[in-house]
Coordinates of C-alpha atoms in Angstrom, one line a residue:
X1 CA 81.7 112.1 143.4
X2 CA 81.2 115.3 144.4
X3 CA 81.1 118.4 142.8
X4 CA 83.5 120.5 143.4
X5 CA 83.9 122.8 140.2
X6 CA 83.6 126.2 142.1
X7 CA 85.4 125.7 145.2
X8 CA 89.4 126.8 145.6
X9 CA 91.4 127.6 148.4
X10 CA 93.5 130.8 148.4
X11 CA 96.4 131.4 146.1
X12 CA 98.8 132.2 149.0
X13 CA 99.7 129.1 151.4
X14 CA 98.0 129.6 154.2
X15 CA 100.4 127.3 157.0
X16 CA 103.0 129.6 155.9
X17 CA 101.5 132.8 158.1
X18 CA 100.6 129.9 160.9
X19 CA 102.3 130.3 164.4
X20 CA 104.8 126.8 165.3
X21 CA 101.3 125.4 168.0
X22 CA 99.2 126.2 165.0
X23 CA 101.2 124.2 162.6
X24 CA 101.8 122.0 165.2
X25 CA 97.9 121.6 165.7
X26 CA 96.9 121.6 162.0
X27 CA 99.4 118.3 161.8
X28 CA 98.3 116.2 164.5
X29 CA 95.3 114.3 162.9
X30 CA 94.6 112.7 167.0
X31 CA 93.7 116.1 167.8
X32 CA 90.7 116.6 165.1
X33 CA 88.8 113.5 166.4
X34 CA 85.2 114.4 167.5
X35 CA 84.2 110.8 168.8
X36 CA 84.7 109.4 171.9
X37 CA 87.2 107.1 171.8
X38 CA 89.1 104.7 169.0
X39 CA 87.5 101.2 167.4
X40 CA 89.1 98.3 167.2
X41 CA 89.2 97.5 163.2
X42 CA 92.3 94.7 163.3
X43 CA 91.0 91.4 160.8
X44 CA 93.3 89.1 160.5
X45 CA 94.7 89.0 157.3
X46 CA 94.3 86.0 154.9
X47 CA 96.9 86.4 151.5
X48 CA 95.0 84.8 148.2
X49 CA 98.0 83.4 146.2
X50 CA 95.9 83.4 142.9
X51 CA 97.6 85.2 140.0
X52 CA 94.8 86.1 138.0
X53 CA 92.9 88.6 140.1
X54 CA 92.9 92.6 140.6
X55 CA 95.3 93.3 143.5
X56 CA 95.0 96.0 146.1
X57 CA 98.2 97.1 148.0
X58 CA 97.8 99.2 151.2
X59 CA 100.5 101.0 152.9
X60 CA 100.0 102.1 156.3
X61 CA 100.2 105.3 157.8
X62 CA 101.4 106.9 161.1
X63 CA 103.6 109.8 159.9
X64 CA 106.5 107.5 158.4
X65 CA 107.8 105.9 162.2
X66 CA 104.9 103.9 163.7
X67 CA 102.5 101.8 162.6
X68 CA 102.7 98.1 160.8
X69 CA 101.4 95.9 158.2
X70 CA 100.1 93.6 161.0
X71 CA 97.8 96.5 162.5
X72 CA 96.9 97.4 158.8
X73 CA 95.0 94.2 157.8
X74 CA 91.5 95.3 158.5
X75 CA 90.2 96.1 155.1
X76 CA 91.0 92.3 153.8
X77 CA 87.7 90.7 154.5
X78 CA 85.2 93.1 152.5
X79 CA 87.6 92.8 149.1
X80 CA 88.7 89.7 149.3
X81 CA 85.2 88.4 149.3
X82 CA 84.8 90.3 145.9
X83 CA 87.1 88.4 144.4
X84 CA 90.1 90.9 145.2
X85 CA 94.0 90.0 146.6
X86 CA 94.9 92.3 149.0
X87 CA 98.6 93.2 150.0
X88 CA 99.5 94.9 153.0
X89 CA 102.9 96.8 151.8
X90 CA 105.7 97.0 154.9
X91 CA 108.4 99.4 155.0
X92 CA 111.1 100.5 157.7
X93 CA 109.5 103.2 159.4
X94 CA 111.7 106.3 160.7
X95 CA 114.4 106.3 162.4
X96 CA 115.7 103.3 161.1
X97 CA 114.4 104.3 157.5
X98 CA 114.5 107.7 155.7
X99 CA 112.0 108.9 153.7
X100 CA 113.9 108.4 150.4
X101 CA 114.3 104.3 151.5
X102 CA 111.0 103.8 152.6
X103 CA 110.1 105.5 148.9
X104 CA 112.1 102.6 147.4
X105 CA 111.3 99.9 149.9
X106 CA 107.2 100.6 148.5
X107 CA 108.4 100.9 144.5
X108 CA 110.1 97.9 144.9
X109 CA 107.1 96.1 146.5
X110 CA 104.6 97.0 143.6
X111 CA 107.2 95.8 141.1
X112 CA 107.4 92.3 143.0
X113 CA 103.9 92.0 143.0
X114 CA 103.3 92.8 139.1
X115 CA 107.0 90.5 138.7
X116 CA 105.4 87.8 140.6
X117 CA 101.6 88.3 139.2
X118 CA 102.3 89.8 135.3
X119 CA 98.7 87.9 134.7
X120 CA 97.1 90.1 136.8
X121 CA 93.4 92.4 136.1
X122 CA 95.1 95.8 137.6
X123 CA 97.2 96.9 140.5
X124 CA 95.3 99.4 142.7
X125 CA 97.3 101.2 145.4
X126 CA 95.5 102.6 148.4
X127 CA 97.3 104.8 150.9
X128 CA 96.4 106.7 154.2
X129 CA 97.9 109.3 155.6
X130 CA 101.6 109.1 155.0
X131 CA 100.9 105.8 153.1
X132 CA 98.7 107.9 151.2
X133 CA 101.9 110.0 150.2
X134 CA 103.8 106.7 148.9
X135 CA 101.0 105.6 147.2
X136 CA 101.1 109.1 145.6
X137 CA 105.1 108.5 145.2
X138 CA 104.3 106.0 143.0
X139 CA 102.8 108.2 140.2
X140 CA 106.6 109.4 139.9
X141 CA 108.1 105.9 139.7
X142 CA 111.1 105.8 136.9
X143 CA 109.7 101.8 136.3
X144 CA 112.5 101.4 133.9
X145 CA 114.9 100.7 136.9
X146 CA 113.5 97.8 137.9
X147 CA 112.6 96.1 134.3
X148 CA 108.9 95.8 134.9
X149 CA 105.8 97.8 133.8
X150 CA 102.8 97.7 136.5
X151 CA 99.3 97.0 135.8
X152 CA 98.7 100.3 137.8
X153 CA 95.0 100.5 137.2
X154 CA 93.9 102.9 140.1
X155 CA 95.3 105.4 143.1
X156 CA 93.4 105.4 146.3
X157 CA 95.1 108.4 148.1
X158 CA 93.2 108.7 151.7
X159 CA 93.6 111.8 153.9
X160 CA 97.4 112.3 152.5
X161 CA 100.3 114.6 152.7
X162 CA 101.7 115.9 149.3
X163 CA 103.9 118.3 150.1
X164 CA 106.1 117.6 152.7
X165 CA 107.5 121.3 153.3
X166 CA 105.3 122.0 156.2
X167 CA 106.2 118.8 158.0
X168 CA 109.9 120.2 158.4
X169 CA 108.9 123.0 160.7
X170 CA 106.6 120.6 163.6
X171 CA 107.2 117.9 165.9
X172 CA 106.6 115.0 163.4
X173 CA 110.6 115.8 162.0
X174 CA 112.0 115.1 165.5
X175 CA 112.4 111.2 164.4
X176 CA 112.0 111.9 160.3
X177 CA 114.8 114.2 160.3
X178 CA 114.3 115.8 156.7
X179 CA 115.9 118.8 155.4
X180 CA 114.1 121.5 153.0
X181 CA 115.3 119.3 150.4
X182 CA 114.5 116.0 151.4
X183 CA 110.9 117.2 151.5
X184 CA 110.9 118.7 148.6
X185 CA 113.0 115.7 146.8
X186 CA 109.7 113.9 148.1
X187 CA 106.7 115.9 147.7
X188 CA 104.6 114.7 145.1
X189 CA 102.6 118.1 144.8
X190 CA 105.8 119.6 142.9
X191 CA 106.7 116.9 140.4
X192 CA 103.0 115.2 139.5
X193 CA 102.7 117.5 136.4
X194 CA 105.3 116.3 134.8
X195 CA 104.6 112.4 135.2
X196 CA 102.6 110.7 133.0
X197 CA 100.2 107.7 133.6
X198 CA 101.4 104.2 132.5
X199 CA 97.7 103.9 131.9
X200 CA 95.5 106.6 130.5
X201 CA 92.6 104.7 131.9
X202 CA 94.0 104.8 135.4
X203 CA 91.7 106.2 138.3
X204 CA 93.2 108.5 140.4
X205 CA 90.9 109.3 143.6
X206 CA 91.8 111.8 146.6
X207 CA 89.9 111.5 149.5
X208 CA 89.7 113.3 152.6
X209 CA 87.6 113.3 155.8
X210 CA 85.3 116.1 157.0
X211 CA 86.9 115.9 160.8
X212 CA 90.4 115.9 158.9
X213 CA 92.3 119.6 159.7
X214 CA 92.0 122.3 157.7
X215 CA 95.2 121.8 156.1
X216 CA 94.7 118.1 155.6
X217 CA 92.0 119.5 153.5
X218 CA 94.2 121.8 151.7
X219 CA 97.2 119.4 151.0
X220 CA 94.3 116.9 149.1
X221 CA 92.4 119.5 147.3
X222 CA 95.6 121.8 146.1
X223 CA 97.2 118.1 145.2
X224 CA 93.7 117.2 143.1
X225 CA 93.3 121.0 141.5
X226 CA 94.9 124.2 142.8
X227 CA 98.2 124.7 141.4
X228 CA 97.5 125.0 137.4
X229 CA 101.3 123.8 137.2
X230 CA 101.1 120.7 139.3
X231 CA 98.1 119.1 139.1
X232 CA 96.8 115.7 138.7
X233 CA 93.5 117.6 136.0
X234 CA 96.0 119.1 133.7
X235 CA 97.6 115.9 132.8
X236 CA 95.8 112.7 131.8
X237 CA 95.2 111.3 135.3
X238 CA 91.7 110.5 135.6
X239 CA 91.2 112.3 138.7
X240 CA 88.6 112.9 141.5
X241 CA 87.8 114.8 144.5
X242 CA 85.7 113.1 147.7
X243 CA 84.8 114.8 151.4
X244 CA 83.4 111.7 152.9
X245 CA 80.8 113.2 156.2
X246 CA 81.0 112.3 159.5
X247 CA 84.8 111.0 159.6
X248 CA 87.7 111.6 160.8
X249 CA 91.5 111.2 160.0
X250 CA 91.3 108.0 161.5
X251 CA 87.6 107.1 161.0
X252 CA 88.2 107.1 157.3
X253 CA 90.1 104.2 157.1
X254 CA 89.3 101.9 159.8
X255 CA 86.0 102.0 158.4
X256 CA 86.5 100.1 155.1
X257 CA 86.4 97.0 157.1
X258 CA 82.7 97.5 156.7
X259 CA 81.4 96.4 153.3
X260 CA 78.4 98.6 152.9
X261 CA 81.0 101.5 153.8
X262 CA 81.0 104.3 151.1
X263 CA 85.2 104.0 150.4
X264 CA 84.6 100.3 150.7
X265 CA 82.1 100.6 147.6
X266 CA 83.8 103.1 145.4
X267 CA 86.8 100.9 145.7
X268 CA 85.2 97.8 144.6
X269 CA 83.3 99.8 142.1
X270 CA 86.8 101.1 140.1
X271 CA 88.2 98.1 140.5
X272 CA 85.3 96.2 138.9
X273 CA 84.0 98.8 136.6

């Protein structure tokens, strides 16, 4: 991992002082790409019904109304031949599902699994984007309501948004709809300090591309350190910080259909240490 022990942002938020086409900019991951054109990465995806193996649940991204488990299947192939079962999480996207449902819809889906699976070596949840903020979601989860205890052994949280505040204020709301308080109600970022692991051996890893925007950057960095109040490093999370190079917001994750890829590895590598 890298080392980031002297690096900070500044104290005051910077999207704040941002003009609505800067925001607007900063939050439209398409328009950070530096490469040529998109890759295919769909695999089709093959479900393991074997109980006593780690599992590995994605959830999608595409700002919470597009995207699908179907398109979201191209990661299978490098873990499952490790000996992994992967789960590609669905939820009603926006408009037909708000924020708050589509929160419940994924909690619901890791308690099935560990329901279904209570033999299992670990549940890892891998997110991107704004899967990457209901993976994160999920370090909030009140398990008690639904009479299970997951095997949550590790958080993959890949070019995320934690706090939702700026979201209100571009385009992205026009099908989301969320008030000031939804996003709060939502945003990891403000309530992480207070939750504590199910595990204290549970890996908590926030990743972010180079080619991501600047305040893509922020949002992972304040989310791993920053804020001394609401931080993953002053509870007992075992967190970590990664810049992958040469990727962007997109890159990042279509590219763990490649076994030798660097995410691909350190995935395999916490869920096999």
């Amino acid at each position: 991992m890298m080392d980031v022990s002297g690096v900070g942002f500044p104290s005051k938020v910077p999207w704040k002082k941002m003009s609505a086409e800067e925001l607007e900019n900063q939050y439209c991951p398409s328009r950070w790409v530096v490469r040529l054109g998109a890759e295919e990465a769909l695999r089709t995806y093959s479900q393991i019904g074997i109980e006593a193996l780690p599992f590995f649940l994605f959830f999608h991204g595409g700002y919470w109304q597009s995207g699908s488990k179907d398109e979201s299947a191209f990661m299978v192939d490098p873990l499952t031949a490790q000996g992994v079962a992967v789960v590609i999480v669905a939820y009603d996207i926006a408009p037909k599902g708000t924020l708050d449902h589509m929160v419940d819809q994924v909690t619901r889906s890791v308690a099935f699994v560990q329901k279904r699976y209570p033999s299992n070596k670990g549940i890892y949840l891998c997110g991107h984007s704004a899967g990457a903020h209901l993976a994160a979601m999920m370090l909030l989860a009140d398990w008690t309501k639904h009479g299970v205890t997951p095997n949550l052994r590790g958080f993959f949280l890949v070019s995320g948004v934690f706090d939702l505040e700026p979201i209100v204020y571009t385009s992205q709301n026009v099908a989301l709809q969320l008030t000031l308080e939804d996003a709060q109600r939502n945003s990891p970022q403000l309530k992480v300090a207070q939750a504590q692991p199910v595990d204290p051996t549970c890996r908590v890893l926030v990743v972010v591309g180079q080619f991501d925007s600047p305040e893509f950057h922020r949002q992972s960095w304040e989310f791993y350190q920053v804020l001394p109040a609401q931080t993953l490093c002053q509870g007992e999370w075992k967190a970590s910080f990664e810049e992958l190079h040469d990727v962007d917001h997109f890159e990042i994750v279509e590219n763990l259909i490649q076994k030798d890829n660097v995410l691909t590895q350190i995935i395999l590598k916490t869920i096999f240490q």
